[in-house]
Amino acid sequence: MEIDVCCRICSGRLEQVADFGRQPLSDAFRVPAEQRAEFFFRLAVGVCGSCSMVQLMEEVPRDRMFHDGYPYLSSGSSVMRAHFAGFAERVMSEWSDPFVVELGCNDGVMLGNLARAGVRHLGVEPSGGVADRAAAQGVRVCKEFFESGVAERIRATDGPADVIYAANTLCHIPYVGSILRGVATLLGPEGVFVFEDPYLGDVVRLTSFDQIYDEHFFLFSAGSVQRMAAPYGLELVDVERLAVHGGEVRYTLARKGARDQSAAVRELLADEAAQGIADAAALRAFAGRAADTRDRLVALLTELRERGASVAGYGATAKSATVLNYCGIGPDLIPFIVDTTQAKQGRLTPGSHIPIRGPEAFRDPYPDYAVLFAWNHAAEIMTKEQEFREAGGQWIRYVPEVHVA
Ligand code: SAH
Ligand code: TYD
Ligand code: ZN
């Protein structure tokens, strides 16, 4: 049943465009003996008729997702380490003696670079375990959820920020109004708020429906971000397409009137308008393609099981929770998934209860097929696992559609 839900940005009415059913917390990997019932919520997507923001219909309380046991480690990919080092380099070349604040600094993958270079910085990271890892490499970090009150305190103790940065974090935050109020408080007059998140245009184009899960509350576009920023005296002044994580956009906000809007913003806005990027009909068509992917993936895995082929999963990603639970795939179709994250190994995937093993289990012996759940790291993983292919193994991908390669 559809119920009336209001937009978290403008209180407009949401129109539901996709429903991925009952889903568990995507990063809640269970120990096999655990007796406690799992937490489930309804993963459905709506689009606001007023401001066009695409968002989840139901919010998961933040403390259920982000806590001391939060397992995701940003440093787990060498491509991402280089990506964040590149951002740090850019900040250091564009600013002299800046104060940089990062929201969701995780294990310090970006701020570690600034800390080593002696740049004044502060990370705000509520998940205690990953924040401790950041601190261990010399990052100054406070273990809190960033919101407007925290911004006031930082402004009072440290002064204004030149750069506020948030990677794969702003889209996790339904109470984004409090974040933007905080940014408006903390940012210096010439400062910038830079954030990067999965791009609605890429998700729809690639039918990467697994970008939708509890933590990914918003799917941003240039148009919706521009409208979201305005009430806080902030303007969208630049956008940059990023190839990482399956297609993202890096948005730069500045105080109204402080900077000119770049041609890239105008081009992306025009492109989005021409495509009708947030049209409810286009989003419903996307949901239809996701259902096709589900049917084809289940059919393929069922056929492989009947043929007696061996299959493993690669990457116990948060994204995979949506795929596994939406498709109803369990250990009967994928007996195990390998992942480099120690905190995930020996545990079970949420909802679908597939055992997770270390990467050494992959080659012991190689399976006939491997489902690449960490498809956003395809180049890095396929290079590292070249021998799998040489041994006759084949990758199963489901983005942009189900294919074997
Ligand atoms: N920036 C990293 C981490 C992304 S994961 C990267 O791009 O890889 C999202 C992170 O945001 C988590 O570590 C989570 O604990 C953190 N987070 C969630 N809500 C937050 C908030 N209100 N303020 C700051 N960090 C938050
Ligand atoms: P990622 O796709 O970055 O994010 P999310 O969990 O939000 O969907 O997660 C990648 C996962 O894949 C992470 O658990 C680490 C794992 N991984 C490997 O096992 N081997 C690898 O070579 C890489 C790059 C990642
Ligand atoms: Zn709205």
CSV table of C-alpha atoms and ligand atoms in Angstrom, one decimal:
chain,number,residue,atom,x,y,z
A,1,MET,CA,0.0,0.0,0.0
A,2,GLU,CA,1.3,3.5,-0.8
A,3,ILE,CA,1.1,6.0,2.0
A,4,ASP,CA,1.6,9.8,1.8
A,5,VAL,CA,5.2,10.6,2.4
A,6,CYS,CA,6.7,14.1,2.4
A,7,CYS,CA,9.9,15.2,0.6
A,8,ARG,CA,12.8,15.6,3.1
A,9,ILE,CA,13.9,18.7,1.2
A,10,CYS,CA,10.8,20.8,0.5
A,11,SER,CA,7.9,18.9,2.2
A,12,GLY,CA,6.3,18.4,-1.3
A,13,ARG,CA,4.5,15.1,-2.0
A,14,LEU,CA,6.5,12.1,-3.0
A,15,GLU,CA,5.4,9.9,-5.9
A,16,GLN,CA,6.5,6.3,-5.4
A,17,VAL,CA,8.4,5.0,-8.5
A,18,ALA,CA,10.1,1.8,-7.3
A,19,ASP,CA,9.7,-0.8,-4.6
A,20,PHE,CA,12.5,-3.3,-3.7
A,21,GLY,CA,10.5,-4.8,-0.9
A,22,ARG,CA,11.5,-5.8,2.6
A,23,GLN,CA,15.3,-5.2,3.1
A,24,PRO,CA,17.7,-5.6,6.0
A,25,LEU,CA,20.4,-3.1,7.0
A,26,SER,CA,22.9,-3.3,4.2
A,27,ASP,CA,26.0,-3.3,6.4
A,28,ALA,CA,24.6,-5.5,9.2
A,29,PHE,CA,26.7,-8.6,8.7
A,30,ARG,CA,25.6,-11.3,11.2
A,31,VAL,CA,27.7,-13.8,13.2
A,32,PRO,CA,26.3,-17.3,12.3
A,33,ALA,CA,25.1,-18.0,15.9
A,34,GLU,CA,23.2,-14.8,16.2
A,35,GLN,CA,19.7,-15.4,17.5
A,36,ARG,CA,18.4,-11.8,17.5
A,37,ALA,CA,15.8,-11.0,14.9
A,38,GLU,CA,17.1,-8.9,12.0
A,39,PHE,CA,15.8,-5.4,11.4
A,40,PHE,CA,13.9,-5.0,8.2
A,41,PHE,CA,12.4,-1.9,6.5
A,42,ARG,CA,10.6,-1.2,3.2
A,43,LEU,CA,13.0,-0.1,0.5
A,44,ALA,CA,10.9,2.0,-1.9
A,45,VAL,CA,11.9,5.1,-3.9
A,46,GLY,CA,9.9,8.2,-4.5
A,47,VAL,CA,10.4,11.4,-6.4
A,48,CYS,CA,9.3,14.8,-5.2
A,49,GLY,CA,6.8,16.5,-7.5
A,50,SER,CA,8.0,20.0,-6.4
A,51,CYS,CA,11.8,19.9,-6.2
A,52,SER,CA,12.5,16.6,-8.1
A,53,MET,CA,14.7,15.1,-5.4
A,54,VAL,CA,14.8,11.3,-5.6
A,55,GLN,CA,14.7,9.7,-2.2
A,56,LEU,CA,13.7,6.7,-0.1
A,57,MET,CA,10.2,6.5,1.2
A,58,GLU,CA,11.2,5.1,4.6
A,59,GLU,CA,14.1,6.3,6.8
A,60,VAL,CA,16.2,4.0,8.9
A,61,PRO,CA,17.3,5.6,12.3
A,62,ARG,CA,20.9,6.7,11.9
A,63,ASP,CA,22.2,4.9,15.0
A,64,ARG,CA,21.1,1.6,13.6
A,65,MET,CA,23.4,2.1,10.6
A,66,PHE,CA,26.4,4.1,11.9
A,67,HIS,CA,27.9,2.9,15.1
A,68,ASP,CA,31.1,1.5,16.6
A,69,GLY,CA,30.7,-1.7,14.5
A,70,TYR,CA,30.2,-0.1,11.1
A,71,PRO,CA,32.3,-2.3,8.9
A,72,TYR,CA,32.8,-0.3,5.7
A,73,LEU,CA,36.5,0.8,5.2
A,74,SER,CA,37.1,3.4,2.6
A,75,SER,CA,40.8,2.4,2.2
A,76,GLY,CA,39.8,-1.1,0.9
A,77,SER,CA,40.3,-0.1,-2.8
A,78,SER,CA,43.6,1.2,-4.2
A,79,VAL,CA,41.7,3.2,-6.9
A,80,MET,CA,39.8,5.0,-4.1
A,81,ARG,CA,43.0,5.6,-2.2
A,82,ALA,CA,44.4,7.3,-5.2
A,83,HIS,CA,41.1,9.2,-5.9
A,84,PHE,CA,41.1,10.7,-2.4
A,85,ALA,CA,44.9,11.5,-2.5
A,86,GLY,CA,44.1,13.4,-5.7
A,87,PHE,CA,41.5,15.4,-3.9
A,88,ALA,CA,43.9,16.2,-1.1
A,89,GLU,CA,46.5,17.3,-3.6
A,90,ARG,CA,44.0,19.6,-5.3
A,91,VAL,CA,43.1,21.3,-2.0
A,92,MET,CA,46.7,21.8,-1.2
A,93,SER,CA,47.5,23.3,-4.6
A,94,GLU,CA,44.4,25.6,-4.6
A,95,TRP,CA,44.5,26.9,-1.0
A,96,SER,CA,47.3,28.2,1.1
A,97,ASP,CA,47.1,27.3,4.8
A,98,PRO,CA,43.4,26.2,4.6
A,99,PHE,CA,41.2,24.7,7.4
A,100,VAL,CA,39.5,21.6,5.9
A,101,VAL,CA,36.6,19.8,7.6
A,102,GLU,CA,35.5,16.4,6.3
A,103,LEU,CA,32.1,14.9,7.1
A,104,GLY,CA,32.2,11.1,7.1
A,105,CYS,CA,36.0,10.8,7.0
A,106,ASN,CA,35.7,7.1,7.7
A,107,ASP,CA,39.2,5.5,8.2
A,108,GLY,CA,41.0,8.7,7.1
A,109,VAL,CA,41.5,7.8,3.5
A,110,MET,CA,41.4,11.5,2.4
A,111,LEU,CA,42.3,13.4,5.6
A,112,GLY,CA,45.4,11.2,6.2
A,113,ASN,CA,47.0,12.9,3.3
A,114,LEU,CA,46.3,16.3,4.8
A,115,ALA,CA,47.4,15.2,8.2
A,116,ARG,CA,50.8,14.0,6.8
A,117,ALA,CA,51.3,17.3,5.0
A,118,GLY,CA,50.5,19.3,8.2
A,119,VAL,CA,47.3,20.9,6.9
A,120,ARG,CA,44.8,22.1,9.5
A,121,HIS,CA,41.9,19.8,9.4
A,122,LEU,CA,39.1,18.1,11.3
A,123,GLY,CA,37.1,14.9,10.5
A,124,VAL,CA,33.6,14.4,11.8
A,125,GLU,CA,32.8,10.7,11.9
A,126,PRO,CA,30.1,9.0,14.1
A,127,SER,CA,31.2,5.4,13.5
A,128,GLY,CA,33.6,4.8,16.3
A,129,GLY,CA,35.6,1.9,14.8
A,130,VAL,CA,36.5,3.6,11.6
A,131,ALA,CA,37.1,7.0,13.3
A,132,ASP,CA,39.7,5.2,15.6
A,133,ARG,CA,41.5,4.0,12.4
A,134,ALA,CA,41.5,7.6,11.2
A,135,ALA,CA,42.9,8.8,14.5
A,136,ALA,CA,45.6,6.1,14.4
A,137,GLN,CA,47.0,7.7,11.3
A,138,GLY,CA,47.2,11.1,12.8
A,139,VAL,CA,43.9,12.5,11.7
A,140,ARG,CA,42.1,14.9,14.1
A,141,VAL,CA,38.6,13.4,14.4
A,142,CYS,CA,35.5,13.9,16.5
A,143,LYS,CA,33.2,11.0,16.8
A,144,GLU,CA,29.8,12.6,16.2
A,145,PHE,CA,27.1,13.0,13.6
A,146,PHE,CA,27.7,16.3,11.9
A,147,GLU,CA,24.6,18.6,12.2
A,148,SER,CA,24.0,22.3,12.8
A,149,GLY,CA,24.9,22.3,16.5
A,150,VAL,CA,28.2,20.6,15.9
A,151,ALA,CA,28.9,23.1,13.2
A,152,GLU,CA,28.4,26.0,15.6
A,153,ARG,CA,30.8,24.4,18.1
A,154,ILE,CA,33.5,23.8,15.5
A,155,ARG,CA,33.1,27.4,14.2
A,156,ALA,CA,33.5,28.7,17.8
A,157,THR,CA,36.6,26.6,18.6
A,158,ASP,CA,38.4,26.4,15.2
A,159,GLY,CA,37.0,29.3,13.2
A,160,PRO,CA,35.6,29.2,9.7
A,161,ALA,CA,36.3,26.4,7.3
A,162,ASP,CA,37.8,27.0,3.8
A,163,VAL,CA,36.8,23.6,2.5
A,164,ILE,CA,34.1,21.4,3.8
A,165,TYR,CA,34.2,18.0,2.1
A,166,ALA,CA,31.8,15.0,2.1
A,167,ALA,CA,32.3,11.9,-0.1
A,168,ASN,CA,29.6,9.3,-0.2
A,169,THR,CA,28.1,10.8,3.0
A,170,LEU,CA,25.7,13.6,2.2
A,171,CYS,CA,23.4,11.2,0.3
A,172,HIS,CA,23.3,9.1,3.5
A,173,ILE,CA,21.7,11.9,5.5
A,174,PRO,CA,17.9,12.4,5.4
A,175,TYR,CA,18.2,15.4,7.8
A,176,VAL,CA,20.2,17.2,5.2
A,177,GLY,CA,18.6,20.6,6.1
A,178,SER,CA,20.5,20.5,9.4
A,179,ILE,CA,23.8,19.7,7.5
A,180,LEU,CA,23.3,22.6,5.1
A,181,ARG,CA,22.5,25.0,8.0
A,182,GLY,CA,25.7,23.8,9.6
A,183,VAL,CA,27.6,24.3,6.4
A,184,ALA,CA,26.2,27.9,6.2
A,185,THR,CA,27.4,28.5,9.8
A,186,LEU,CA,30.9,26.9,9.4
A,187,LEU,CA,31.9,28.0,5.9
A,188,GLY,CA,34.2,31.1,5.6
A,189,PRO,CA,33.0,33.8,3.2
A,190,GLU,CA,35.0,32.5,0.2
A,191,GLY,CA,34.8,28.8,1.3
A,192,VAL,CA,33.4,25.9,-0.6
A,193,PHE,CA,31.3,22.8,0.3
A,194,VAL,CA,32.4,20.0,-2.0
A,195,PHE,CA,30.5,16.7,-1.9
A,196,GLU,CA,30.4,13.7,-4.2
A,197,ASP,CA,27.8,11.0,-4.4
A,198,PRO,CA,26.3,8.5,-6.9
A,199,TYR,CA,24.6,10.4,-9.7
A,200,LEU,CA,21.0,9.8,-10.5
A,201,GLY,CA,21.7,10.0,-14.2
A,202,ASP,CA,24.3,7.2,-14.1
A,203,VAL,CA,22.1,5.0,-11.8
A,204,VAL,CA,19.2,5.3,-14.3
A,205,ARG,CA,21.4,4.9,-17.4
A,206,LEU,CA,23.1,1.8,-16.0
A,207,THR,CA,20.1,0.4,-14.2
A,208,SER,CA,22.4,0.1,-11.2
A,209,PHE,CA,19.5,-0.4,-8.8
A,210,ASP,CA,21.9,-1.7,-6.2
A,211,GLN,CA,22.9,1.9,-5.5
A,212,ILE,CA,19.6,2.0,-3.7
A,213,TYR,CA,19.8,0.8,-0.1
A,214,ASP,CA,19.2,2.0,3.5
A,215,GLU,CA,22.3,4.2,3.6
A,216,HIS,CA,21.8,5.8,0.2
A,217,PHE,CA,18.8,8.0,1.1
A,218,PHE,CA,19.1,10.5,-1.7
A,219,LEU,CA,20.0,10.1,-5.4
A,220,PHE,CA,21.2,13.6,-6.3
A,221,SER,CA,21.1,15.4,-9.6
A,222,ALA,CA,22.4,18.9,-10.4
A,223,GLY,CA,18.8,20.2,-10.5
A,224,SER,CA,17.7,18.8,-7.2
A,225,VAL,CA,21.0,19.9,-5.5
A,226,GLN,CA,20.7,23.4,-6.8
A,227,ARG,CA,17.1,23.6,-5.4
A,228,MET,CA,18.2,22.0,-2.1
A,229,ALA,CA,21.0,24.5,-1.5
A,230,ALA,CA,19.1,27.8,-2.2
A,231,PRO,CA,17.2,28.1,1.1
A,232,TYR,CA,20.5,28.1,3.0
A,233,GLY,CA,22.1,30.9,1.0
A,234,LEU,CA,24.2,28.4,-1.0
A,235,GLU,CA,24.6,28.1,-4.7
A,236,LEU,CA,25.8,25.3,-7.0
A,237,VAL,CA,28.9,26.7,-8.6
A,238,ASP,CA,30.6,23.7,-10.1
A,239,VAL,CA,30.0,20.0,-11.0
A,240,GLU,CA,32.4,17.4,-12.2
A,241,ARG,CA,31.5,13.9,-13.4
A,242,LEU,CA,33.5,11.1,-11.6
A,243,ALA,CA,34.0,7.6,-12.8
A,244,VAL,CA,34.4,6.1,-9.3
A,245,HIS,CA,31.7,4.0,-7.6
A,246,GLY,CA,29.9,3.4,-10.9
A,247,GLY,CA,29.4,7.1,-11.8
A,248,GLU,CA,29.2,10.1,-9.4
A,249,VAL,CA,29.0,13.8,-9.5
A,250,ARG,CA,31.2,16.1,-7.4
A,251,TYR,CA,29.2,19.2,-6.5
A,252,THR,CA,30.7,22.4,-5.3
A,253,LEU,CA,28.5,24.9,-3.3
A,254,ALA,CA,29.6,28.4,-2.3
A,255,ARG,CA,27.8,31.3,-0.6
A,256,LYS,CA,25.4,33.0,-2.9
A,257,GLY,CA,27.2,35.6,-5.0
A,258,ALA,CA,30.7,34.5,-3.8
A,259,ARG,CA,31.6,32.7,-7.0
A,260,ASP,CA,30.4,32.5,-10.6
A,261,GLN,CA,28.6,29.4,-11.8
A,262,SER,CA,30.7,27.3,-14.2
A,263,ALA,CA,29.7,26.3,-17.7
A,264,ALA,CA,29.7,22.7,-16.5
A,265,VAL,CA,26.8,23.4,-14.2
A,266,ARG,CA,24.8,25.0,-17.0
A,267,GLU,CA,25.5,22.1,-19.3
A,268,LEU,CA,24.6,19.5,-16.8
A,269,LEU,CA,21.4,21.3,-15.9
A,270,ALA,CA,20.4,21.6,-19.6
A,271,ASP,CA,21.3,17.9,-20.1
A,272,GLU,CA,19.1,16.9,-17.2
A,273,ALA,CA,16.2,19.0,-18.4
A,274,ALA,CA,16.5,17.6,-21.9
A,275,GLN,CA,16.5,14.0,-20.6
A,276,GLY,CA,13.8,14.5,-18.1
A,277,ILE,CA,16.1,12.9,-15.6
A,278,ALA,CA,13.6,12.9,-12.7
A,279,ASP,CA,10.4,12.2,-14.6
A,280,ALA,CA,8.3,9.7,-12.7
A,281,ALA,CA,7.7,7.8,-16.0
A,282,ALA,CA,11.5,7.4,-16.6
A,283,LEU,CA,12.0,6.3,-13.1
A,284,ARG,CA,9.2,3.7,-13.3
A,285,ALA,CA,10.9,2.4,-16.5
A,286,PHE,CA,14.1,2.1,-14.6
A,287,ALA,CA,12.3,0.0,-11.9
A,288,GLY,CA,11.0,-2.2,-14.7
A,289,ARG,CA,14.5,-2.8,-16.0
A,290,ALA,CA,15.6,-3.6,-12.5
A,291,ALA,CA,12.9,-6.3,-12.3
A,292,ASP,CA,14.2,-7.7,-15.7
A,293,THR,CA,17.7,-7.9,-14.2
A,294,ARG,CA,16.4,-9.7,-11.2
A,295,ASP,CA,14.6,-12.3,-13.3
A,296,ARG,CA,17.6,-12.9,-15.6
A,297,LEU,CA,20.1,-13.1,-12.8
A,298,VAL,CA,18.0,-15.7,-10.9
A,299,ALA,CA,17.4,-17.7,-14.1
A,300,LEU,CA,21.1,-17.7,-14.8
A,301,LEU,CA,22.1,-18.8,-11.3
A,302,THR,CA,19.4,-21.5,-11.3
A,303,GLU,CA,20.6,-22.9,-14.6
A,304,LEU,CA,24.2,-23.0,-13.4
A,305,ARG,CA,23.1,-24.8,-10.2
A,306,GLU,CA,21.2,-27.3,-12.3
A,307,ARG,CA,24.3,-27.8,-14.5
A,308,GLY,CA,26.4,-28.4,-11.4
A,309,ALA,CA,28.7,-25.4,-12.0
A,310,SER,CA,30.3,-23.8,-9.0
A,311,VAL,CA,29.6,-20.1,-8.2
A,312,ALA,CA,31.0,-17.7,-5.7
A,313,GLY,CA,30.3,-14.0,-5.0
A,314,TYR,CA,33.0,-11.3,-5.1
A,315,GLY,CA,32.7,-8.4,-2.7
A,316,ALA,CA,30.2,-8.4,0.2
A,317,THR,CA,29.2,-4.8,-0.7
A,318,ALA,CA,26.3,-2.9,0.9
A,319,LYS,CA,24.9,-2.7,-2.6
A,320,SER,CA,24.7,-6.5,-2.7
A,321,ALA,CA,22.1,-6.5,0.0
A,322,THR,CA,19.6,-5.0,-2.4
A,323,VAL,CA,20.4,-7.4,-5.1
A,324,LEU,CA,20.4,-10.6,-2.9
A,325,ASN,CA,17.2,-9.7,-1.0
A,326,TYR,CA,15.3,-8.3,-4.0
A,327,CYS,CA,16.2,-11.4,-6.0
A,328,GLY,CA,15.7,-13.9,-3.1
A,329,ILE,CA,19.3,-15.3,-3.7
A,330,GLY,CA,20.7,-17.3,-0.8
A,331,PRO,CA,23.5,-19.8,-0.2
A,332,ASP,CA,21.7,-22.4,-2.4
A,333,LEU,CA,22.6,-20.3,-5.4
A,334,ILE,CA,25.7,-18.5,-4.2
A,335,PRO,CA,27.4,-20.7,-1.5
A,336,PHE,CA,29.9,-18.0,-0.3
A,337,ILE,CA,31.1,-14.5,-1.1
A,338,VAL,CA,34.8,-13.4,-0.7
A,339,ASP,CA,35.7,-10.0,0.7
A,340,THR,CA,39.0,-8.4,1.9
A,341,THR,CA,37.3,-6.7,4.9
A,342,GLN,CA,38.3,-8.7,8.0
A,343,ALA,CA,35.3,-7.5,10.0
A,344,LYS,CA,33.0,-9.1,7.4
A,345,GLN,CA,34.8,-12.4,7.1
A,346,GLY,CA,33.2,-15.3,9.0
A,347,ARG,CA,29.9,-13.5,9.0
A,348,LEU,CA,26.7,-13.8,7.0
A,349,THR,CA,25.3,-11.3,4.5
A,350,PRO,CA,22.2,-9.5,5.9
A,351,GLY,CA,18.9,-11.1,5.1
A,352,SER,CA,20.3,-13.6,2.6
A,353,HIS,CA,22.7,-15.3,5.0
A,354,ILE,CA,25.5,-16.1,2.6
A,355,PRO,CA,28.8,-16.9,4.4
A,356,ILE,CA,31.6,-14.4,3.8
A,357,ARG,CA,35.2,-15.7,3.5
A,358,GLY,CA,38.6,-14.1,2.9
A,359,PRO,CA,39.9,-13.6,-0.6
A,360,GLU,CA,42.1,-16.7,-0.3
A,361,ALA,CA,38.9,-18.9,-0.5
A,362,PHE,CA,38.4,-17.6,-4.0
A,363,ARG,CA,41.4,-19.6,-5.4
A,364,ASP,CA,40.9,-22.7,-3.4
A,365,PRO,CA,40.0,-23.9,-6.0
A,366,TYR,CA,38.6,-21.2,-8.4
A,367,PRO,CA,34.9,-21.4,-8.9
A,368,ASP,CA,33.5,-21.8,-12.5
A,369,TYR,CA,31.7,-18.5,-12.1
A,370,ALA,CA,32.0,-15.4,-9.9
A,371,VAL,CA,29.2,-12.8,-9.4
A,372,LEU,CA,31.0,-9.4,-9.2
A,373,PHE,CA,29.0,-7.6,-6.5
A,374,ALA,CA,31.8,-5.0,-6.3
A,375,TRP,CA,31.3,-4.1,-10.0
A,376,ASN,CA,32.2,-0.5,-9.3
A,377,HIS,CA,35.8,-1.8,-8.6
A,378,ALA,CA,35.8,-4.1,-11.7
A,379,ALA,CA,39.0,-2.9,-13.2
A,380,GLU,CA,40.9,-3.2,-10.0
A,381,ILE,CA,39.5,-6.6,-9.1
A,382,MET,CA,39.8,-8.2,-12.5
A,383,THR,CA,43.4,-7.1,-12.8
A,384,LYS,CA,44.2,-8.6,-9.4
A,385,GLU,CA,42.3,-11.8,-10.2
A,386,GLN,CA,43.6,-12.3,-13.8
A,387,GLU,CA,44.4,-15.9,-13.0
A,388,PHE,CA,40.7,-16.7,-12.4
A,389,ARG,CA,40.0,-16.0,-16.0
A,390,GLU,CA,43.2,-17.8,-17.1
A,391,ALA,CA,42.0,-20.8,-15.2
A,392,GLY,CA,38.8,-20.8,-17.2
A,393,GLY,CA,36.6,-18.8,-14.7
A,394,GLN,CA,34.0,-16.4,-15.9
A,395,TRP,CA,32.6,-13.2,-14.3
A,396,ILE,CA,28.9,-12.7,-14.0
A,397,ARG,CA,27.9,-9.0,-14.1
A,398,TYR,CA,24.4,-7.5,-13.7
A,399,VAL,CA,25.2,-3.9,-14.5
A,400,PRO,CA,24.1,-2.5,-16.9
A,401,GLU,CA,22.4,-5.9,-17.6
A,402,VAL,CA,23.1,-9.5,-16.8
A,403,HIS,CA,26.1,-10.8,-18.8
A,404,VAL,CA,28.8,-13.4,-18.5
A,405,ALA,CA,32.4,-12.4,-19.5
B,1,SAH,N1,34.0,9.3,2.9
B,1,SAH,C1,34.2,7.9,2.9
B,1,SAH,C2,33.1,7.1,3.7
B,1,SAH,C3,31.8,7.0,3.1
B,1,SAH,S1,30.7,5.9,4.1
B,1,SAH,C4,34.2,7.4,1.5
B,1,SAH,O1,33.8,8.1,0.5
B,1,SAH,O2,34.6,6.2,1.3
B,1,SAH,C5,29.7,7.1,4.9
B,1,SAH,C6,30.3,7.6,6.2
B,1,SAH,O3,29.5,8.7,6.7
B,1,SAH,C7,30.3,6.6,7.3
B,1,SAH,O4,31.6,6.4,7.8
B,1,SAH,C8,29.3,7.1,8.3
B,1,SAH,O5,29.7,6.8,9.7
B,1,SAH,C9,29.4,8.6,8.1
B,1,SAH,N2,28.3,9.4,8.5
B,1,SAH,C10,27.0,9.1,8.5
B,1,SAH,N3,26.2,10.2,9.0
B,1,SAH,C11,27.1,11.2,9.2
B,1,SAH,C12,27.0,12.5,9.7
B,1,SAH,N4,25.8,13.0,10.1
B,1,SAH,N5,28.1,13.3,9.9
B,1,SAH,C13,29.3,12.8,9.5
B,1,SAH,N6,29.5,11.5,9.1
B,1,SAH,C14,28.4,10.7,8.9
B,2,TYD,P1,32.1,-0.7,-2.1
B,2,TYD,O1,31.6,-1.2,-3.5
B,2,TYD,O2,33.2,0.3,-2.1
B,2,TYD,O3,30.9,-0.1,-1.3
B,2,TYD,P2,29.5,-0.6,-0.7
B,2,TYD,O4,29.8,-1.6,0.4
B,2,TYD,O5,29.0,0.7,-0.1
B,2,TYD,O6,28.7,-1.1,-1.8
B,2,TYD,O7,32.6,-2.0,-1.3
B,2,TYD,C1,33.5,-2.8,-1.8
B,2,TYD,C2,33.6,-4.1,-1.1
B,2,TYD,O8,34.4,-5.1,-1.8
B,2,TYD,C3,34.2,-4.0,0.3
B,2,TYD,O9,33.6,-4.8,1.2
B,2,TYD,C4,35.7,-4.4,0.0
B,2,TYD,C5,35.5,-5.4,-1.1
B,2,TYD,N1,36.7,-5.5,-2.0
B,2,TYD,C6,37.3,-6.7,-2.1
B,2,TYD,O10,37.0,-7.7,-1.4
B,2,TYD,N2,38.4,-6.8,-2.9
B,2,TYD,C7,38.8,-5.7,-3.6
B,2,TYD,O11,39.8,-5.8,-4.4
B,2,TYD,C8,38.1,-4.5,-3.5
B,2,TYD,C9,38.5,-3.3,-4.3
B,2,TYD,C10,37.0,-4.4,-2.7
B,3,ZN,ZN,10.9,18.2,-2.6
